[in-house]
mmCIF file of C-alpha atoms in Angstrom:
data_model
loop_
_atom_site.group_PDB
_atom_site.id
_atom_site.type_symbol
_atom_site.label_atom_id
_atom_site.label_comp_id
_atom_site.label_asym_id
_atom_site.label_seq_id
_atom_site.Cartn_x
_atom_site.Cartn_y
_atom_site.Cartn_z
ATOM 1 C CA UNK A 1 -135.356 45.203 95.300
ATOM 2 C CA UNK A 2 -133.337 43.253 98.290
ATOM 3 C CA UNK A 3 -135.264 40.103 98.942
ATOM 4 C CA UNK A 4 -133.715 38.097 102.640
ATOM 5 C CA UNK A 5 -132.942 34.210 102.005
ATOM 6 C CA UNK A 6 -132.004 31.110 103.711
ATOM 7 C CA UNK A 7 -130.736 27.640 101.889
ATOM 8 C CA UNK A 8 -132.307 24.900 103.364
ATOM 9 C CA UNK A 9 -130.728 22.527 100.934
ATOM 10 C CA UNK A 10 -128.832 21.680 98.240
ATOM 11 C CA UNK A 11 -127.162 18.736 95.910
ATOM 12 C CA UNK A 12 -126.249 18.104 92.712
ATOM 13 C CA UNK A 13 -125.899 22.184 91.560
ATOM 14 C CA UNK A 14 -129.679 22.265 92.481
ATOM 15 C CA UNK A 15 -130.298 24.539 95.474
ATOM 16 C CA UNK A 16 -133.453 25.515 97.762
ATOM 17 C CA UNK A 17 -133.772 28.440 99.595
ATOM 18 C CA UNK A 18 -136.565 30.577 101.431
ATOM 19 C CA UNK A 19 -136.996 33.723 100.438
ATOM 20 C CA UNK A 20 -138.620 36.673 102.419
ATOM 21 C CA UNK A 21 -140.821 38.710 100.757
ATOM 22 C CA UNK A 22 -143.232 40.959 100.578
ATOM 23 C CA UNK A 23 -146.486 41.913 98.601
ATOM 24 C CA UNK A 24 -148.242 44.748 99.191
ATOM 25 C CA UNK A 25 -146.618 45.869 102.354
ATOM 26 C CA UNK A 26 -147.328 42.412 103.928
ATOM 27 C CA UNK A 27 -144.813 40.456 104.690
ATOM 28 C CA UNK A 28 -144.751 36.567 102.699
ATOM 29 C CA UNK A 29 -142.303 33.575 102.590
ATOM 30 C CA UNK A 30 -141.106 31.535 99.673
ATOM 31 C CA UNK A 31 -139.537 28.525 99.334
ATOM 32 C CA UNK A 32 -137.818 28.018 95.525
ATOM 33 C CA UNK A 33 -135.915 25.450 94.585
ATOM 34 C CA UNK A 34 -133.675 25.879 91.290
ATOM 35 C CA UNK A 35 -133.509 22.914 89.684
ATOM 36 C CA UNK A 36 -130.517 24.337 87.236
ATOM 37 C CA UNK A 37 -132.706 23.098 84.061
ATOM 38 C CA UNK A 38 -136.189 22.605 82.801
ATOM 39 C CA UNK A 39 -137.649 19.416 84.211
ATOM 40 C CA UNK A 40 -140.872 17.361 83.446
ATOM 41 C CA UNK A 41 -142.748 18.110 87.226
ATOM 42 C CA UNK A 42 -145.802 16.251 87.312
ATOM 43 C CA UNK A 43 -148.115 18.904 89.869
ATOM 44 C CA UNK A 44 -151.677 17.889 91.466
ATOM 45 C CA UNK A 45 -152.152 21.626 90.791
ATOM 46 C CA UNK A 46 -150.912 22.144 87.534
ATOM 47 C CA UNK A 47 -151.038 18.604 86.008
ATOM 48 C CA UNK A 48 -147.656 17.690 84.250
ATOM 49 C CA UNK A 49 -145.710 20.794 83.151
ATOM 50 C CA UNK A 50 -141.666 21.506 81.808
ATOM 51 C CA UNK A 51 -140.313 24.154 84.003
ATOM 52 C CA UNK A 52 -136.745 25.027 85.911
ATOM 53 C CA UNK A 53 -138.251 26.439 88.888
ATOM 54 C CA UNK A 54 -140.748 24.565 91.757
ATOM 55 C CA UNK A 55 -141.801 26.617 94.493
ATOM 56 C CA UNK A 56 -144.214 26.878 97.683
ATOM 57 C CA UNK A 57 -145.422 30.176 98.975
ATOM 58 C CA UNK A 58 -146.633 31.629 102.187
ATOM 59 C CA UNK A 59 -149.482 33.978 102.472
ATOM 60 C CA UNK A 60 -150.610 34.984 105.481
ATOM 61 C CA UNK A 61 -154.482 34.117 105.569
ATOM 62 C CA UNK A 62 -156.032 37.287 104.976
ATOM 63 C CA UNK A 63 -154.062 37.781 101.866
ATOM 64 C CA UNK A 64 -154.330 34.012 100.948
ATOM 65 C CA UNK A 65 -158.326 34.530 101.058
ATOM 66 C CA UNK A 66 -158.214 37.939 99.209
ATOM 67 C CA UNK A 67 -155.878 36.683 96.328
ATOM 68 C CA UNK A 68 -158.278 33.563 95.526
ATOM 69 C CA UNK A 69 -161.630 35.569 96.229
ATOM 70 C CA UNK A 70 -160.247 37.614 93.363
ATOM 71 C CA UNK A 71 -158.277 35.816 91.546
ATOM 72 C CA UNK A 72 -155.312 36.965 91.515
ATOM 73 C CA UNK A 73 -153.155 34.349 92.286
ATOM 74 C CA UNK A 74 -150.807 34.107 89.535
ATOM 75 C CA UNK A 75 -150.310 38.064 88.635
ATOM 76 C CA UNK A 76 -149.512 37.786 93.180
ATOM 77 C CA UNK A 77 -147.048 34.508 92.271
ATOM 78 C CA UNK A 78 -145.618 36.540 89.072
ATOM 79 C CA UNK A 79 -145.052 39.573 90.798
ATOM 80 C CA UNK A 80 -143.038 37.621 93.921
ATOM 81 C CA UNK A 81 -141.033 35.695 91.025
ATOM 82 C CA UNK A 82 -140.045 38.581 89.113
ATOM 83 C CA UNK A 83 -138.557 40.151 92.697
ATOM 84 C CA UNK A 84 -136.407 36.776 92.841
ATOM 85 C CA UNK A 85 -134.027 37.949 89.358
ATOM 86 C CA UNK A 86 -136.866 37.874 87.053
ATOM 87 C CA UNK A 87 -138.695 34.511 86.831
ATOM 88 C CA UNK A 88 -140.739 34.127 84.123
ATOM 89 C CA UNK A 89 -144.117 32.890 84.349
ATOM 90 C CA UNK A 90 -143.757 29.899 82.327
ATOM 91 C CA UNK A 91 -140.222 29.057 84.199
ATOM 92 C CA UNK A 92 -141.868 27.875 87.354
ATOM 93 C CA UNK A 93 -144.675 25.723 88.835
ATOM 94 C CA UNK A 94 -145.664 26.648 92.312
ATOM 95 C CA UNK A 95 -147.846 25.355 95.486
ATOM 96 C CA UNK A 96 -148.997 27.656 98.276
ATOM 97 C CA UNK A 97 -150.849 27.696 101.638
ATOM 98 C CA UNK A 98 -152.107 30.108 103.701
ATOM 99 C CA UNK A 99 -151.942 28.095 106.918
ATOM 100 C CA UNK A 100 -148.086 26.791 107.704
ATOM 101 C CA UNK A 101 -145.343 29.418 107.878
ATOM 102 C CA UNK A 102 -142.199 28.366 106.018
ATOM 103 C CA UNK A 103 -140.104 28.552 108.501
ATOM 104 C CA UNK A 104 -142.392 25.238 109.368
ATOM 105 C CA UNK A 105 -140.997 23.907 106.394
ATOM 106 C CA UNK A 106 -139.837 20.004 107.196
ATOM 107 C CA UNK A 107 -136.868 18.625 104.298
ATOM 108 C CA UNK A 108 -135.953 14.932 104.754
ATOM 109 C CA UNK A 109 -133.757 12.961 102.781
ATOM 110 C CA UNK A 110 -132.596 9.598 102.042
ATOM 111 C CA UNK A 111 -130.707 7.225 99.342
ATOM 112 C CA UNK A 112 -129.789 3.923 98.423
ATOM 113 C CA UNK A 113 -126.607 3.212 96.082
ATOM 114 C CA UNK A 114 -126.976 5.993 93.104
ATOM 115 C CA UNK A 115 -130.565 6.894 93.638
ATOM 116 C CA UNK A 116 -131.735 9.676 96.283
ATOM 117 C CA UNK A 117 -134.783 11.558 97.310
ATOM 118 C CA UNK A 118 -135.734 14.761 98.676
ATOM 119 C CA UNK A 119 -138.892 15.622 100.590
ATOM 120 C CA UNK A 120 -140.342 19.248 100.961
ATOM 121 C CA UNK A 121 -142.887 19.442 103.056
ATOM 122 C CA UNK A 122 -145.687 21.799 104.925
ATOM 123 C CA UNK A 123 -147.836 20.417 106.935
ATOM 124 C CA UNK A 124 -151.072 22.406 107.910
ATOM 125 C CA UNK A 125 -153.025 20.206 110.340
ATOM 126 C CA UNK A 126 -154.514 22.488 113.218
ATOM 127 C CA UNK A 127 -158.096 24.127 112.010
ATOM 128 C CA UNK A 128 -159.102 21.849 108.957
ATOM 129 C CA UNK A 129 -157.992 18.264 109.007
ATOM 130 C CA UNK A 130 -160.472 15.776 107.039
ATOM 131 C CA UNK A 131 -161.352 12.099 106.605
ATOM 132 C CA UNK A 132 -162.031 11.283 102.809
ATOM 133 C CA UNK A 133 -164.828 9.368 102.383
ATOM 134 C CA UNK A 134 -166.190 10.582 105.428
ATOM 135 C CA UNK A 135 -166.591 14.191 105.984
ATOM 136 C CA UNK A 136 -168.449 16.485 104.076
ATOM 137 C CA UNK A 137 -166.795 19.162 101.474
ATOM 138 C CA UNK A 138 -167.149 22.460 102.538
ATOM 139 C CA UNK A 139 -166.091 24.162 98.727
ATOM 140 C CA UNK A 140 -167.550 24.460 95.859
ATOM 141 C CA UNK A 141 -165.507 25.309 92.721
ATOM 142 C CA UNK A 142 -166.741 28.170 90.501
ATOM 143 C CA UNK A 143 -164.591 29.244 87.693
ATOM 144 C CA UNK A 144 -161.442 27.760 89.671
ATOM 145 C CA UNK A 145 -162.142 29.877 92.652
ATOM 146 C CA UNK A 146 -161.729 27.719 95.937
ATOM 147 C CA UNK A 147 -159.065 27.509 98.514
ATOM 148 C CA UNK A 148 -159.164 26.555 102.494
ATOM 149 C CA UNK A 149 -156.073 27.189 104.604
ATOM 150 C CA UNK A 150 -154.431 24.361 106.771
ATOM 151 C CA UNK A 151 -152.911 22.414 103.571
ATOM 152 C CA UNK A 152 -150.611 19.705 103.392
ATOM 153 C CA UNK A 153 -148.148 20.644 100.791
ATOM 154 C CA UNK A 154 -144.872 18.012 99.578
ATOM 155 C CA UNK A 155 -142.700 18.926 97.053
ATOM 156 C CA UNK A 156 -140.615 15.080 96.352
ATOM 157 C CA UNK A 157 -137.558 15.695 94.339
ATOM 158 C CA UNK A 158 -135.078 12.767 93.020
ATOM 159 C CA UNK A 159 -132.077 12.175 90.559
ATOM 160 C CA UNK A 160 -133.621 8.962 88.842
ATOM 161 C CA UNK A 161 -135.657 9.728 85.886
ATOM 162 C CA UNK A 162 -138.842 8.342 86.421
ATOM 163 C CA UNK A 163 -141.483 7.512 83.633
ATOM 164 C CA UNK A 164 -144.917 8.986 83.597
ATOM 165 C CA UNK A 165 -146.411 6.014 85.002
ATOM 166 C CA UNK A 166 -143.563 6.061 87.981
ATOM 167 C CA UNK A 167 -144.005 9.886 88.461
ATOM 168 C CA UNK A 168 -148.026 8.852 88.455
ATOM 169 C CA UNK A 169 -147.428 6.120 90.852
ATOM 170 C CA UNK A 170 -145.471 8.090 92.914
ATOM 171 C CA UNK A 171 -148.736 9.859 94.032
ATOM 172 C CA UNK A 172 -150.193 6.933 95.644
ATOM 173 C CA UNK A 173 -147.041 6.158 97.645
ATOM 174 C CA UNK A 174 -146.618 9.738 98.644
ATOM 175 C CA UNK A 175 -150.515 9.950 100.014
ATOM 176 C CA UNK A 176 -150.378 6.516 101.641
ATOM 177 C CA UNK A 177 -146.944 7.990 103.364
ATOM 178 C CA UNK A 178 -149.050 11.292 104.388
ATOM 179 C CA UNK A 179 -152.053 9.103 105.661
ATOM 180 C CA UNK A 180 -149.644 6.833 107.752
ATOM 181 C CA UNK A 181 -147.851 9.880 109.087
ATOM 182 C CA UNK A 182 -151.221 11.386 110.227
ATOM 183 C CA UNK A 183 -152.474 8.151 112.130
ATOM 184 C CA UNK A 184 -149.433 7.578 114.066
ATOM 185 C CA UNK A 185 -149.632 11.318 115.199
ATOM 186 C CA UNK A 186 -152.969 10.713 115.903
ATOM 187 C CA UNK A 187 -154.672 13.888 113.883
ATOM 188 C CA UNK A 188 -158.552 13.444 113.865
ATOM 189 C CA UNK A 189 -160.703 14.922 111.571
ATOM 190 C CA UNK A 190 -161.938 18.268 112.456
ATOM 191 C CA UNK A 191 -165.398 17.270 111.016
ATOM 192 C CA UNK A 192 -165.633 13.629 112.405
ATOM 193 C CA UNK A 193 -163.108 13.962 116.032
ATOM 194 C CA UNK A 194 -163.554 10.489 116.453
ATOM 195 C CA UNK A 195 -161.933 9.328 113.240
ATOM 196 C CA UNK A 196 -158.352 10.056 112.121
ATOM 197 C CA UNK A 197 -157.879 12.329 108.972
ATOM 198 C CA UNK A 198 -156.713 11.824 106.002
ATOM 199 C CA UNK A 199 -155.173 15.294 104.984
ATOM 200 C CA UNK A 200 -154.864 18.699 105.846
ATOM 201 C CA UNK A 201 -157.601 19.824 103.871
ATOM 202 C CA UNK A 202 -159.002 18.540 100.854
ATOM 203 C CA UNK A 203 -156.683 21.015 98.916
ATOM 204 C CA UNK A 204 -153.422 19.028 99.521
ATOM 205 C CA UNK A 205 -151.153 19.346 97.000
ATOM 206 C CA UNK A 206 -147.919 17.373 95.659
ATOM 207 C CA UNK A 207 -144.870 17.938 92.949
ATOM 208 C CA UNK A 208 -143.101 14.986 92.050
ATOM 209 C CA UNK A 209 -139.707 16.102 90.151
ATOM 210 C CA UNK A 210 -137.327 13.534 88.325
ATOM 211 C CA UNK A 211 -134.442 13.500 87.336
ATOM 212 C CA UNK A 212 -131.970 12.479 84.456
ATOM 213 C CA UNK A 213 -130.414 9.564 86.553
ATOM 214 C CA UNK A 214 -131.345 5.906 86.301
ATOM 215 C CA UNK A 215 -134.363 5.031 84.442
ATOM 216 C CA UNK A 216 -137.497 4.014 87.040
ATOM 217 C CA UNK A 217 -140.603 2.687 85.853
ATOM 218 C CA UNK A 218 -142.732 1.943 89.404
ATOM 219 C CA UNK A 219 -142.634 3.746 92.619
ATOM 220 C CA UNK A 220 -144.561 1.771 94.618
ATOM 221 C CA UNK A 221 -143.961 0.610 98.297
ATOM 222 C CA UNK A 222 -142.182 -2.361 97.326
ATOM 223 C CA UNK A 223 -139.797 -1.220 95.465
ATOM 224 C CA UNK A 224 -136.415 0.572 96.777
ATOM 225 C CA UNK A 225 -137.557 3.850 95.868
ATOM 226 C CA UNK A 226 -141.120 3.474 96.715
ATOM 227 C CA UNK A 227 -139.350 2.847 100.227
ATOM 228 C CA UNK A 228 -137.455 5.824 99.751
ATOM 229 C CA UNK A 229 -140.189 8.135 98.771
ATOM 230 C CA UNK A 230 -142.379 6.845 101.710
ATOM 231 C CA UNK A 231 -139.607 7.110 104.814
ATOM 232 C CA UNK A 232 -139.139 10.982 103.079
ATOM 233 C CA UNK A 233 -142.962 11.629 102.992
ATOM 234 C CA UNK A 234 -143.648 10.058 106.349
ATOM 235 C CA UNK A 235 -140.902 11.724 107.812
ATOM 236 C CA UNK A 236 -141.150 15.334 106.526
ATOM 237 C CA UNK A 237 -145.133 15.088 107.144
ATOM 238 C CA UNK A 238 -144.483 13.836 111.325
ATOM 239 C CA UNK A 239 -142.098 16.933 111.179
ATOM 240 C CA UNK A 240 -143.746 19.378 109.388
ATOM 241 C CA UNK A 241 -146.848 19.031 111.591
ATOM 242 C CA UNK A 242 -145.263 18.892 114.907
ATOM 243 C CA UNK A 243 -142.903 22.218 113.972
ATOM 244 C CA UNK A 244 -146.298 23.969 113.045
ATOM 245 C CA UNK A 245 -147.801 22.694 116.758
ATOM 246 C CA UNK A 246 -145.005 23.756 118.199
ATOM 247 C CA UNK A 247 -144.797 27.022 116.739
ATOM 248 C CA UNK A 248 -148.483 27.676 117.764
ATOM 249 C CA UNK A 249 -147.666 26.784 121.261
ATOM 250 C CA UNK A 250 -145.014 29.679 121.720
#
C-alpha cells in the first residue's frame, strides 16, 4: 500500500515525517519519528518503555471516539504501523489526539555547545481547555477506557543521555513550559472562563527521548538544558495552538 509523507525534520540520521493515511476508508495523519535505534522513551502514556519508533496520530473525532469506546486502539495503531514497512508492535510508543490535525503540528528547536533539543508538539486548546485544581473531571476510567479530544500532545527529543531522574524531571519543566505558554496566550478554562487553563484537557500527554550524548542528571529550569527544554516547549506550545486557531478560522 502507497502511504503520502512529508519530513518535517531531521538530524543526526534520525528523521520525522507525517504520514497520510488511512483506516477504514477515513482518511488519518501520522507523525513518526525514526529514531535509527531502540531508545529508553520515558511516555506519560506508556510509562518508560525501549523502542526505535515514537509517534503521534491523528484521528478525526468520530473515529477517535469509536476506537476508545471499543477499544481498539492499539489493533487501529498496529494496523497504521504495519502500512508504514511493517512496524512491529513492540518497536514503537505512540501518542494521539483526536482534536489537532497534524498538519498543526509545531517543531522547535534549539542548542547550546554539543547538546540540542527537539520539540514536537500539538496543541488542542479550542473546546476543552482546563484549570487543575480547579475544574471538575468530566471522565471516569473503566478498564482503561477514557479519552476527550482537544489534547496537548509534546514529543521532546535530545542527543544528551539523560538519567531516569533527568528524563523524570524533565516532566515538570516541560508542564511548567506548557502552563507558561497557555497564560501568555491567554487560554481560559472552558469550565472556569475566568481563570486561565492549565492544559488542553486533562489527557495531555508527553515523550521525553534521550540520547547517547553527554551524560545529564537534572533538567530543571536552571540548568542549560532545563532552559533548552522550556524555550522548545514554550515555543512549540504558542505555535501549535495559534496554527490550530488559525486553521479553524479559514
Amino acid at each position: 500500500m502507497s502511504v503520502a509523507f512529508r519530513e518535517v525534520w531531521s538530524r543526526d540520521g534520525m528523521m520525522a515525517r507525517i504520514y497520510y493515511q488511512s483506516y477504514s476508508d477515513i482518511n488519518v495523519k501520522t507523525l513518526l519519528i525514526d529514531l535509527t535505534q531502540r531508545r529508553r522513551v520515558l511516555s506519560t502514556m506508556h510509562g518508560m518503555v525501549y523502542v526505535r519508533f515514537v509517534c503521534n496520530n491523528y484521528a478525526p473525532p468520530d473515529l477517535w471516539c469509536a476506537l476508545h469506546s471499543q477499544g481498539l486502539r492499539e489493533k487501529y495503531l498496529d494496523s497504521l504501523m504495519n502500512q508504514l514497512g511493517g512496524i512491529a508492535p513492540g518497536d514503537y510508543a505512540c501518542l494521539g489526539t483526536g482534536g489537532v490535525d497534524m498538519d498543526d503540528l509545531a517543531v522547535v528547536s534549539d542548542e547550546y555547545r554539543d547538546v540540542w533539543v527537539t520539540a514536537f508538539t500539538t496543541a488542542g486548546v479550542e473546546s476543552n481547555a482546563l484549570r487543575v485544581g480547579v475544574d471538575r473531571a468530566s471522565t471516569y476510567e473503566v478498564n482503561g477506557r477514557f479519552e476527550r479530544v482537544g489534547t496537548i500532545n509534546t514529543i521532546l527529543l535530545t542527543n544528551a543521555s539523560l538519567t531516569e531522574a533527568a528524563m523524570a524531571r524533565a516532566l515538570i519543566t516541560i508542564t511548567e513550559a506548557k502552563c507558561a505558554a497557555l497564560q501568555d496566550l491567554g487560554i481560559t478554562s472552558s469550565y472556569t472562563p475566568s481563570l486561565i487553563a492549565t492544559g488542553g484537557t486533562g489527557t495531555d500527554n508527553v515523550m521525553v527521548v534521550p540520547g547517547n550524548g553527554i551524560r545529564i542528571t537534572y533538567t530543571g529550569g536552571h540548568s542549560k538544558i532545563g532552559e533548552l527544554i522550556g524555550r522548545v516547549v514554550y515555543e512549540s506550545v504558542k505555535g501549535g495552538a495559534v496554527s490550530r486557531h488559525r486553521a479553524n478560522r479559514t
